Amino acid sequence: MKKLLVLFLIVLVTYSIYYDLSKGTLPNVNVSAAVSSKENVKNTSTQENKEYIKIKVKAGDTVLSLVEQQLNGALPVEISEVVQDFKKLNKGLAPEKIQIGKEYKVPLYNQ
């Protein structure tokens, strides 16, 4: 009986792997819609990245917290894009290298 149960589990796992790899479990329509919406966000955000605001850094501030404070909410773009925009505005300075008391240009985004 145990051998039959083990055989059944092996067949079930093998079939589920085959089904997942061949047909998948997510509908293709939603995946393509998600990809196209990400492309639209990237295209529009590159045009809006020219706007910025100068902010003096206080203790505990991060680049992401500064951007979120300006938006009063969540980020409308990916974190990697915020990092790239910050580097462009501040002559290649990495966000991890900001110092308390200094002013930096922080990119503005529309929600």
Tab-separated table of N, CA and C in Angstrom:
chain	number	residue	atom	x	y	z
A	1	MET	N	0.819	-1.190	0.000
A	1	MET	CA	0.000	0.000	0.000
A	1	MET	C	0.869	1.264	0.000
A	2	LYS	N	1.966	1.257	0.776
A	2	LYS	CA	2.843	2.416	0.818
A	2	LYS	C	3.508	2.642	-0.535
A	3	LYS	N	3.881	1.548	-1.200
A	3	LYS	CA	4.511	1.673	-2.511
A	3	LYS	C	3.544	2.289	-3.515
A	4	LEU	N	2.286	1.908	-3.431
A	4	LEU	CA	1.274	2.455	-4.331
A	4	LEU	C	1.075	3.952	-4.069
A	5	LEU	N	1.071	4.338	-2.803
A	5	LEU	CA	0.922	5.752	-2.447
A	5	LEU	C	2.122	6.572	-2.928
A	6	VAL	N	3.328	6.054	-2.758
A	6	VAL	CA	4.532	6.739	-3.216
A	6	VAL	C	4.518	6.863	-4.731
A	7	LEU	N	4.122	5.799	-5.425
A	7	LEU	CA	4.038	5.835	-6.887
A	7	LEU	C	3.022	6.889	-7.341
A	8	PHE	N	1.875	6.942	-6.674
A	8	PHE	CA	0.857	7.931	-7.009
A	8	PHE	C	1.382	9.353	-6.801
A	9	LEU	N	2.086	9.602	-5.711
A	9	LEU	CA	2.644	10.931	-5.452
A	9	LEU	C	3.692	11.311	-6.493
A	10	ILE	N	4.516	10.360	-6.894
A	10	ILE	CA	5.528	10.634	-7.920
A	10	ILE	C	4.865	10.992	-9.241
A	11	VAL	N	3.828	10.247	-9.610
A	11	VAL	CA	3.103	10.537	-10.852
A	11	VAL	C	2.436	11.908	-10.762
A	12	LEU	N	1.845	12.217	-9.633
A	12	LEU	CA	1.176	13.510	-9.463
A	12	LEU	C	2.165	14.670	-9.554
A	13	VAL	N	3.298	14.558	-8.905
A	13	VAL	CA	4.313	15.612	-8.948
A	13	VAL	C	4.869	15.759	-10.358
A	14	THR	N	5.134	14.643	-11.021
A	14	THR	CA	5.648	14.686	-12.393
A	14	THR	C	4.649	15.360	-13.323
A	15	TYR	N	3.369	15.011	-13.197
A	15	TYR	CA	2.349	15.626	-14.044
A	15	TYR	C	2.231	17.124	-13.764
A	16	SER	N	2.271	17.508	-12.502
A	16	SER	CA	2.137	18.934	-12.184
A	16	SER	C	3.325	19.733	-12.711
A	17	ILE	N	4.517	19.169	-12.662
A	17	ILE	CA	5.689	19.845	-13.228
A	17	ILE	C	5.552	19.968	-14.737
A	18	TYR	N	5.120	18.887	-15.393
A	18	TYR	CA	4.924	18.917	-16.843
A	18	TYR	C	3.886	19.976	-17.214
A	19	TYR	N	2.759	19.991	-16.513
A	19	TYR	CA	1.700	20.940	-16.820
A	19	TYR	C	2.166	22.379	-16.609
A	20	ASP	N	2.888	22.619	-15.543
A	20	ASP	CA	3.368	23.963	-15.238
A	20	ASP	C	4.353	24.453	-16.293
A	21	LEU	N	5.243	23.577	-16.738
A	21	LEU	CA	6.235	23.983	-17.730
A	21	LEU	C	5.648	24.117	-19.129
A	22	SER	N	4.671	23.289	-19.475
A	22	SER	CA	4.135	23.331	-20.834
A	22	SER	C	3.035	24.372	-21.001
A	23	LYS	N	2.099	24.443	-20.066
A	23	LYS	CA	0.961	25.350	-20.216
A	23	LYS	C	0.984	26.493	-19.221
A	24	GLY	N	1.622	26.305	-18.114
A	24	GLY	CA	1.677	27.348	-17.098
A	24	GLY	C	0.395	27.440	-16.311
A	25	THR	N	0.426	28.232	-15.269
A	25	THR	CA	-0.757	28.399	-14.434
A	25	THR	C	-1.325	29.808	-14.513
A	26	LEU	N	-0.586	30.740	-15.085
A	26	LEU	CA	-1.065	32.111	-15.237
A	26	LEU	C	-1.588	32.317	-16.646
A	27	PRO	N	-2.694	33.004	-16.796
A	27	PRO	CA	-3.174	33.303	-18.144
A	27	PRO	C	-2.225	34.267	-18.851
A	28	ASN	N	-2.003	34.048	-20.124
A	28	ASN	CA	-1.069	34.869	-20.891
A	28	ASN	C	-1.553	36.302	-21.068
A	29	VAL	N	-2.844	36.527	-21.052
A	29	VAL	CA	-3.388	37.863	-21.253
A	29	VAL	C	-2.936	38.794	-20.135
A	30	ASN	N	-3.004	38.365	-18.904
A	30	ASN	CA	-2.610	39.216	-17.781
A	30	ASN	C	-1.121	39.497	-17.780
A	31	VAL	N	-0.322	38.527	-18.186
A	31	VAL	CA	1.124	38.722	-18.211
A	31	VAL	C	1.492	39.775	-19.243
A	32	SER	N	0.907	39.709	-20.420
A	32	SER	CA	1.237	40.694	-21.450
A	32	SER	C	0.738	42.081	-21.061
A	33	ALA	N	-0.399	42.156	-20.389
A	33	ALA	CA	-0.909	43.451	-19.944
A	33	ALA	C	0.009	44.055	-18.892
A	34	ALA	N	0.523	43.227	-18.001
A	34	ALA	CA	1.433	43.727	-16.974
A	34	ALA	C	2.726	44.224	-17.589
A	35	VAL	N	3.227	43.527	-18.592
A	35	VAL	CA	4.464	43.937	-19.251
A	35	VAL	C	4.259	45.258	-19.974
A	36	SER	N	3.148	45.410	-20.680
A	36	SER	CA	2.918	46.650	-21.412
A	36	SER	C	2.708	47.823	-20.459
A	37	SER	N	2.074	47.589	-19.312
A	37	SER	CA	1.885	48.695	-18.379
A	37	SER	C	3.212	49.122	-17.764
A	38	LYS	N	4.131	48.178	-17.530
A	38	LYS	CA	5.449	48.552	-17.024
A	38	LYS	C	6.198	49.385	-18.054
A	39	GLU	N	6.078	49.031	-19.331
A	39	GLU	CA	6.750	49.798	-20.374
A	39	GLU	C	6.218	51.217	-20.419
A	40	ASN	N	4.906	51.389	-20.260
A	40	ASN	CA	4.322	52.723	-20.264
A	40	ASN	C	4.837	53.553	-19.097
A	41	VAL	N	4.972	52.943	-17.941
A	41	VAL	CA	5.483	53.667	-16.776
A	41	VAL	C	6.907	54.117	-17.024
A	42	LYS	N	7.731	53.254	-17.604
A	42	LYS	CA	9.119	53.617	-17.856
A	42	LYS	C	9.215	54.744	-18.879
A	43	ASN	N	8.389	54.703	-19.920
A	43	ASN	CA	8.448	55.738	-20.944
A	43	ASN	C	8.026	57.096	-20.397
A	44	THR	N	6.966	57.134	-19.615
A	44	THR	CA	6.511	58.418	-19.098
A	44	THR	C	7.418	58.928	-17.993
A	45	SER	N	7.976	58.018	-17.210
A	45	SER	CA	8.794	58.477	-16.092
A	45	SER	C	10.112	59.074	-16.554
A	46	THR	N	10.645	58.648	-17.698
A	46	THR	CA	11.900	59.224	-18.160
A	46	THR	C	11.714	60.683	-18.562
A	47	GLN	N	10.507	61.036	-19.002
A	47	GLN	CA	10.251	62.419	-19.362
A	47	GLN	C	10.061	63.281	-18.112
A	48	GLU	N	9.521	62.699	-17.039
A	48	GLU	CA	9.229	63.470	-15.840
A	48	GLU	C	10.436	63.599	-14.915
A	49	ASN	N	11.482	62.838	-15.143
A	49	ASN	CA	12.622	62.814	-14.231
A	49	ASN	C	13.421	64.107	-14.239
A	50	LYS	N	13.136	65.021	-15.135
A	50	LYS	CA	13.897	66.257	-15.206
A	50	LYS	C	13.553	67.193	-14.049
A	51	GLU	N	12.433	66.951	-13.383
A	51	GLU	CA	12.050	67.784	-12.254
A	51	GLU	C	12.689	67.248	-10.983
A	52	TYR	N	13.133	68.173	-10.133
A	52	TYR	CA	13.726	67.765	-8.861
A	52	TYR	C	13.525	68.869	-7.838
A	53	ILE	N	13.821	68.532	-6.602
A	53	ILE	CA	13.758	69.497	-5.517
A	53	ILE	C	15.007	69.310	-4.665
A	54	LYS	N	15.554	70.418	-4.168
A	54	LYS	CA	16.724	70.333	-3.292
A	54	LYS	C	16.240	70.166	-1.858
A	55	ILE	N	16.784	69.156	-1.191
A	55	ILE	CA	16.388	68.864	0.185
A	55	ILE	C	17.635	68.699	1.040
A	56	LYS	N	17.596	69.294	2.235
A	56	LYS	CA	18.685	69.125	3.197
A	56	LYS	C	18.414	67.852	4.002
A	57	VAL	N	19.397	66.972	4.048
A	57	VAL	CA	19.237	65.663	4.685
A	57	VAL	C	19.335	65.789	6.199
A	58	LYS	N	18.387	65.127	6.879
A	58	LYS	CA	18.388	65.057	8.341
A	58	LYS	C	18.741	63.637	8.761
A	59	ALA	N	19.006	63.440	10.035
A	59	ALA	CA	19.345	62.110	10.548
A	59	ALA	C	18.199	61.136	10.279
A	60	GLY	N	18.531	59.971	9.765
A	60	GLY	CA	17.538	58.941	9.490
A	60	GLY	C	16.929	59.005	8.106
A	61	ASP	N	17.232	60.049	7.340
A	61	ASP	CA	16.688	60.168	5.988
A	61	ASP	C	17.391	59.219	5.029
A	62	THR	N	16.624	58.684	4.101
A	62	THR	CA	17.168	57.937	2.971
A	62	THR	C	16.601	58.562	1.709
A	63	VAL	N	17.177	58.215	0.582
A	63	VAL	CA	16.680	58.761	-0.683
A	63	VAL	C	15.226	58.340	-0.888
A	64	LEU	N	14.923	57.092	-0.595
A	64	LEU	CA	13.547	56.622	-0.770
A	64	LEU	C	12.580	57.337	0.168
A	65	SER	N	12.996	57.567	1.400
A	65	SER	CA	12.102	58.265	2.326
A	65	SER	C	11.883	59.711	1.886
A	66	LEU	N	12.904	60.340	1.330
A	66	LEU	CA	12.757	61.717	0.846
A	66	LEU	C	11.785	61.783	-0.328
A	67	VAL	N	11.891	60.820	-1.245
A	67	VAL	CA	10.979	60.792	-2.397
A	67	VAL	C	9.559	60.513	-1.924
A	68	GLU	N	9.394	59.566	-1.007
A	68	GLU	CA	8.058	59.234	-0.508
A	68	GLU	C	7.438	60.395	0.263
A	69	GLN	N	8.254	61.196	0.959
A	69	GLN	CA	7.728	62.365	1.666
A	69	GLN	C	7.157	63.372	0.681
A	70	GLN	N	7.810	63.541	-0.453
A	70	GLN	CA	7.323	64.480	-1.458
A	70	GLN	C	6.018	63.996	-2.091
A	71	LEU	N	5.873	62.665	-2.204
A	71	LEU	CA	4.677	62.092	-2.822
A	71	LEU	C	3.531	61.918	-1.836
A	72	ASN	N	3.847	61.924	-0.560
A	72	ASN	CA	2.863	61.593	0.479
A	72	ASN	C	2.246	60.222	0.233
A	73	GLY	N	3.089	59.271	-0.175
A	73	GLY	CA	2.590	57.920	-0.430
A	73	GLY	C	3.668	57.037	-1.009
A	74	ALA	N	3.224	55.983	-1.681
A	74	ALA	CA	4.139	54.988	-2.241
A	74	ALA	C	4.754	55.486	-3.548
A	75	LEU	N	5.821	54.826	-3.954
A	75	LEU	CA	6.524	55.193	-5.186
A	75	LEU	C	5.743	54.752	-6.420
A	76	PRO	N	5.609	55.618	-7.425
A	76	PRO	CA	4.953	55.212	-8.667
A	76	PRO	C	5.917	54.547	-9.652
A	77	VAL	N	7.202	54.498	-9.318
A	77	VAL	CA	8.215	53.890	-10.188
A	77	VAL	C	9.013	52.878	-9.380
A	78	GLU	N	9.844	52.124	-10.077
A	78	GLU	CA	10.660	51.122	-9.406
A	78	GLU	C	11.792	51.788	-8.617
A	79	ILE	N	12.247	51.102	-7.579
A	79	ILE	CA	13.308	51.633	-6.722
A	79	ILE	C	14.589	51.836	-7.516
A	80	SER	N	14.889	50.914	-8.421
A	80	SER	CA	16.113	51.044	-9.219
A	80	SER	C	16.088	52.313	-10.066
A	81	GLU	N	14.910	52.700	-10.524
A	81	GLU	CA	14.792	53.927	-11.317
A	81	GLU	C	15.031	55.163	-10.448
A	82	VAL	N	14.553	55.142	-9.214
A	82	VAL	CA	14.795	56.252	-8.289
A	82	VAL	C	16.292	56.388	-8.030
A	83	VAL	N	16.964	55.258	-7.839
A	83	VAL	CA	18.409	55.267	-7.591
A	83	VAL	C	19.150	55.849	-8.786
A	84	GLN	N	18.789	55.425	-9.994
A	84	GLN	CA	19.447	55.941	-11.203
A	84	GLN	C	19.214	57.439	-11.360
A	85	ASP	N	17.985	57.876	-11.137
A	85	ASP	CA	17.679	59.301	-11.271
A	85	ASP	C	18.435	60.127	-10.234
A	86	PHE	N	18.530	59.622	-9.012
A	86	PHE	CA	19.275	60.329	-7.971
A	86	PHE	C	20.739	60.457	-8.361
A	87	LYS	N	21.309	59.390	-8.897
A	87	LYS	CA	22.714	59.434	-9.319
A	87	LYS	C	22.917	60.455	-10.438
A	88	LYS	N	21.987	60.504	-11.395
A	88	LYS	CA	22.103	61.460	-12.500
A	88	LYS	C	22.045	62.898	-11.992
A	89	LEU	N	21.157	63.164	-11.059
A	89	LEU	CA	20.988	64.527	-10.554
A	89	LEU	C	22.130	64.971	-9.648
A	90	ASN	N	22.820	64.034	-9.026
A	90	ASN	CA	23.850	64.366	-8.042
A	90	ASN	C	25.237	63.905	-8.460
A	91	LYS	N	25.539	64.016	-9.732
A	91	LYS	CA	26.879	63.749	-10.278
A	91	LYS	C	27.410	62.367	-9.916
A	92	GLY	N	26.552	61.344	-10.019
A	92	GLY	CA	26.987	59.967	-9.804
A	92	GLY	C	27.078	59.535	-8.357
A	93	LEU	N	26.628	60.363	-7.429
A	93	LEU	CA	26.692	60.018	-6.010
A	93	LEU	C	25.703	58.896	-5.706
A	94	ALA	N	26.179	57.836	-5.062
A	94	ALA	CA	25.315	56.716	-4.684
A	94	ALA	C	24.412	57.133	-3.526
A	95	PRO	N	23.170	56.672	-3.515
A	95	PRO	CA	22.247	57.039	-2.431
A	95	PRO	C	22.741	56.638	-1.048
A	96	GLU	N	23.587	55.612	-0.974
A	96	GLU	CA	24.107	55.173	0.322
A	96	GLU	C	25.127	56.157	0.888
A	97	LYS	N	25.620	57.061	0.064
A	97	LYS	CA	26.695	57.977	0.470
A	97	LYS	C	26.196	59.352	0.907
A	98	ILE	N	24.888	59.538	1.042
A	98	ILE	CA	24.401	60.856	1.459
A	98	ILE	C	24.819	61.132	2.900
A	99	GLN	N	25.006	62.428	3.194
A	99	GLN	CA	25.489	62.834	4.514
A	99	GLN	C	24.504	63.802	5.156
A	100	ILE	N	24.404	63.705	6.454
A	100	ILE	CA	23.498	64.564	7.220
A	100	ILE	C	23.949	66.016	7.095
A	101	GLY	N	22.986	66.916	6.858
A	101	GLY	CA	23.272	68.339	6.802
A	101	GLY	C	23.585	68.864	5.413
A	102	LYS	N	23.787	68.002	4.444
A	102	LYS	CA	24.079	68.451	3.081
A	102	LYS	C	22.803	68.445	2.248
A	103	GLU	N	22.797	69.293	1.202
A	103	GLU	CA	21.650	69.368	0.303
A	103	GLU	C	21.883	68.497	-0.916
A	104	TYR	N	20.823	67.809	-1.334
A	104	TYR	CA	20.885	66.956	-2.518
A	104	TYR	C	19.652	67.195	-3.372
A	105	LYS	N	19.803	66.956	-4.662
A	105	LYS	CA	18.680	67.039	-5.587
A	105	LYS	C	17.948	65.700	-5.552
A	106	VAL	N	16.653	65.756	-5.259
A	106	VAL	CA	15.829	64.551	-5.173
A	106	VAL	C	14.819	64.590	-6.312
A	107	PRO	N	14.727	63.520	-7.105
A	107	PRO	CA	13.797	63.524	-8.239
A	107	PRO	C	12.342	63.572	-7.779
A	108	LEU	N	11.524	64.274	-8.550
A	108	LEU	CA	10.090	64.349	-8.284
A	108	LEU	C	9.360	63.466	-9.285
A	109	TYR	N	8.327	62.803	-8.824
A	109	TYR	CA	7.508	61.938	-9.677
A	109	TYR	C	6.049	62.296	-9.470
A	110	ASN	N	5.261	62.110	-10.520
A	110	ASN	CA	3.814	62.297	-10.424
A	110	ASN	C	3.177	60.954	-10.121
A	111	GLN	N	2.113	60.980	-9.310
A	111	GLN	CA	1.455	59.711	-8.976
A	111	GLN	C	0.467	59.308	-9.983
